[in-house]
Short mmCIF file of C-alpha atoms in Angstrom, two decimals:
data_model
loop_
_atom_site.label_atom_id
_atom_site.label_comp_id
_atom_site.label_asym_id
_atom_site.label_seq_id
_atom_site.Cartn_x
_atom_site.Cartn_y
_atom_site.Cartn_z
CA MET A 298 -22.44 16.43 1.93
CA ILE A 299 -20.76 16.63 -1.26
CA SER A 300 -19.99 13.35 -3.28
CA ILE A 301 -17.66 12.56 -6.10
CA PHE A 302 -18.66 10.10 -8.45
CA THR A 303 -15.87 8.38 -10.69
CA CYS A 304 -18.10 5.91 -12.92
CA ALA A 305 -15.12 4.55 -15.05
CA GLN A 306 -11.84 3.89 -13.31
CA ASN A 307 -9.25 2.60 -15.99
CA ALA A 308 -6.69 5.03 -14.44
CA VAL A 309 -3.21 4.79 -13.14
CA ASN A 310 -2.44 6.21 -9.69
CA VAL A 311 0.71 6.73 -7.67
CA SER A 312 0.73 6.80 -3.88
CA PHE A 313 3.32 7.65 -1.18
CA HIS A 314 2.80 6.11 2.56
CA GLN A 315 4.80 6.70 5.74
CA ASP A 316 4.67 4.14 8.39
CA LEU A 317 3.03 6.02 11.22
CA LYS A 318 4.43 4.19 14.13
CA LEU A 319 8.27 4.67 13.15
CA LEU A 320 7.70 8.33 12.24
CA VAL A 321 6.04 9.35 15.58
CA PHE A 322 7.23 6.88 18.16
CA GLY A 323 9.95 4.76 16.43
CA ASP A 324 10.56 1.23 17.98
CA LYS A 325 12.27 -0.60 20.89
CA ILE A 326 14.99 -1.92 18.63
CA GLY A 327 17.08 1.20 18.17
CA ASN A 328 15.00 2.95 15.60
CA ASP A 329 14.04 6.38 16.91
CA ALA A 330 10.98 8.59 16.10
CA GLY A 331 11.29 10.22 12.92
CA THR A 332 12.51 7.01 11.29
CA LEU A 333 11.51 6.68 7.74
CA ASN A 334 9.80 3.86 6.47
CA TYR A 335 7.86 4.54 3.29
CA ILE A 336 6.01 2.84 0.46
CA ILE A 337 5.84 4.06 -2.88
CA ARG A 338 2.84 2.32 -4.90
CA THR A 339 1.92 2.32 -8.69
CA LYS A 340 -1.46 0.98 -9.15
CA TYR A 341 -3.82 0.26 -12.24
CA GLU A 342 -7.51 0.60 -11.50
CA ALA A 343 -9.45 -1.43 -14.11
CA ARG A 344 -13.16 -0.31 -15.17
CA GLU A 345 -15.63 0.06 -12.53
CA GLN A 346 -18.28 -2.70 -12.02
CA LYS A 347 -21.30 -2.76 -10.03
CA ILE A 348 -19.67 -2.95 -6.67
CA GLY A 349 -16.01 -1.72 -7.49
CA TYR A 350 -13.11 -2.44 -9.53
CA PHE A 351 -10.10 -4.54 -9.96
CA ILE A 352 -6.46 -3.37 -9.11
CA HIS A 353 -2.95 -4.70 -9.87
CA GLY A 354 0.18 -2.58 -8.93
CA LEU A 355 3.91 -2.72 -7.76
CA GLU A 356 5.16 -1.39 -4.66
CA TYR A 357 8.67 -0.33 -3.37
CA GLU A 358 9.18 -0.19 0.36
CA LYS A 359 12.18 1.47 2.02
CA ALA A 360 13.03 1.74 5.67
CA MET A 361 15.94 3.57 6.88
CA LEU A 362 16.77 1.05 9.82
CA LYS A 363 20.07 0.58 11.25
CA ASP A 364 20.54 -2.05 8.88
CA GLN A 365 18.69 -0.89 5.81
CA TYR A 366 15.69 -2.76 4.53
CA SER A 367 13.82 -2.72 1.27
CA ARG A 368 11.19 -4.59 -0.47
CA PHE A 369 10.14 -4.62 -4.09
CA GLY A 370 6.72 -6.68 -4.89
CA GLY A 371 3.81 -6.82 -7.00
CA PHE A 372 -0.03 -7.16 -5.64
CA THR A 373 -3.44 -7.50 -6.87
CA GLY A 374 -6.85 -6.97 -5.13
CA PHE A 375 -10.37 -5.54 -5.48
CA THR A 376 -11.60 -2.12 -4.60
CA PHE A 377 -15.34 -1.81 -2.82
CA THR A 378 -16.76 1.37 -3.52
CA THR A 379 -20.34 0.45 -2.55
CA LEU A 380 -19.68 -0.63 1.11
CA PHE A 381 -20.78 2.76 2.65
CA ASP A 382 -23.21 5.40 1.62
CA SER A 383 -20.42 7.43 0.41
CA LYS A 384 -18.85 7.01 -3.15
CA ASN A 385 -15.87 8.73 -1.73
CA ILE A 386 -14.85 5.87 0.54
CA HIS A 387 -12.99 2.97 -1.18
CA ILE A 388 -11.88 -0.30 0.73
CA THR A 389 -9.46 -2.76 -0.88
CA PRO A 390 -7.78 -5.66 0.46
CA THR A 391 -4.93 -6.88 -1.45
CA ILE A 392 -2.29 -9.59 -1.73
CA GLY A 393 1.28 -9.42 -2.91
CA ALA A 394 4.50 -11.19 -3.13
CA GLY A 395 7.85 -9.87 -3.79
CA SER A 396 11.66 -9.79 -2.57
CA ILE A 397 13.28 -8.27 0.77
CA HIS A 398 16.47 -7.22 0.36
CA ARG A 399 18.43 -6.78 3.35
CA THR A 400 22.25 -7.31 4.27
CA GLY A 401 23.20 -7.99 0.69
CA LYS A 402 20.59 -10.91 0.38
CA ASN A 403 17.23 -11.24 -1.70
CA MET A 404 14.41 -13.21 0.10
CA PHE A 405 11.06 -14.25 -1.04
CA SER A 406 8.23 -12.51 0.72
CA TRP A 407 4.40 -12.23 0.81
CA SER A 408 2.31 -9.42 2.01
CA ALA A 409 -1.61 -8.69 2.67
CA SER A 410 -3.09 -5.34 3.20
CA LEU A 411 -6.24 -3.37 3.57
CA GLN A 412 -6.29 0.18 2.16
CA ILE A 413 -8.69 2.59 3.10
CA GLU A 414 -9.11 5.67 0.89
CA TYR A 415 -11.21 8.96 1.23
CA LEU A 416 -11.65 10.99 -1.90
CA ILE A 417 -10.80 14.48 -1.83
CA SER A 418 -11.40 15.30 -5.28
CA ASN A 419 -11.16 13.28 -8.65
CA ARG A 420 -7.48 13.45 -8.63
CA VAL A 421 -6.38 13.07 -4.82
CA ARG A 422 -7.23 10.66 -2.06
CA ILE A 423 -5.98 10.40 1.60
CA SER A 424 -5.26 7.04 2.60
CA ALA A 425 -4.60 4.37 5.25
CA LEU A 426 -2.93 1.17 4.62
CA ASN A 427 -2.82 -1.72 6.94
CA GLN A 428 -0.48 -4.42 6.01
CA ILE A 429 0.95 -7.67 7.38
CA THR A 430 4.18 -8.65 5.75
CA GLN A 431 6.22 -12.03 5.94
CA ARG A 432 9.46 -11.01 7.15
CA THR A 433 12.08 -13.54 6.04
CA ASP A 434 14.71 -11.10 6.43
CA LEU A 435 14.41 -11.88 10.35
CA LYS A 436 14.66 -15.52 9.79
CA LEU A 437 17.95 -14.74 8.32
CA LEU A 438 19.29 -12.16 10.69
CA TYR A 439 17.73 -13.59 13.97
CA ASN A 440 16.51 -17.25 12.90
CA ASP A 441 13.01 -15.75 13.81
CA LEU A 442 10.54 -15.83 10.97
CA GLN A 443 7.82 -13.18 11.75
CA HIS A 444 4.66 -11.76 10.24
CA ARG A 445 4.92 -7.90 10.84
CA TYR A 446 2.00 -5.57 11.02
CA SER A 447 2.60 -1.70 9.82
CA PHE A 448 0.06 0.96 9.56
CA PHE A 449 1.07 3.49 6.68
CA ILE A 450 -0.69 6.99 6.19
CA GLY A 451 -0.31 8.63 2.68
CA LEU A 452 -1.68 10.47 -0.31
CA GLU A 453 -2.77 8.73 -3.45
CA VAL A 454 -2.72 10.83 -6.67
CA ASN A 455 -4.51 9.99 -10.15
CA LEU A 456 -1.57 10.26 -12.94
CA PHE A 457 -4.02 9.69 -15.83
CA LYS A 458 -6.92 8.09 -17.11
CA ILE A 459 -6.64 5.29 -20.03
CA LYS A 460 -9.04 6.33 -22.79
CA LYS A 461 -10.79 3.48 -24.54
CA ARG A 462 -10.55 4.13 -28.36
#
């Protein structure tokens, strides 16, 4: 097995993820298969420590639902690089906060996610993003505050490394 070892992160990455359920199956509330629901994330990876590195980032989610949905927020977490025998697998739990925009209103919302990445090369990773989001928009629309689980698949690309002077 070939292993890719990157010893000092200090990098900025961008990723694109699509909700697998909406893409393949749709949902039971009027959004057919092929519905786009994507998240674009920009992430700063701090210097690697003994078991991993801290991350901080911004994310934007857009869902092409019958009633347009978008969410903008920030997140922070820690990427573990030593949980498996392979340095190619990174596991990152994060927490975040942001704002959902729907029907002309902005509502505060929090999220928690677990990202599992596999490094294809030093610059490209495939990834699965498991996310729970507080859906305050549903409270506004239906008087029913819910926490929704989503499963996204995607790619992450290293834009550049920050060199220390």
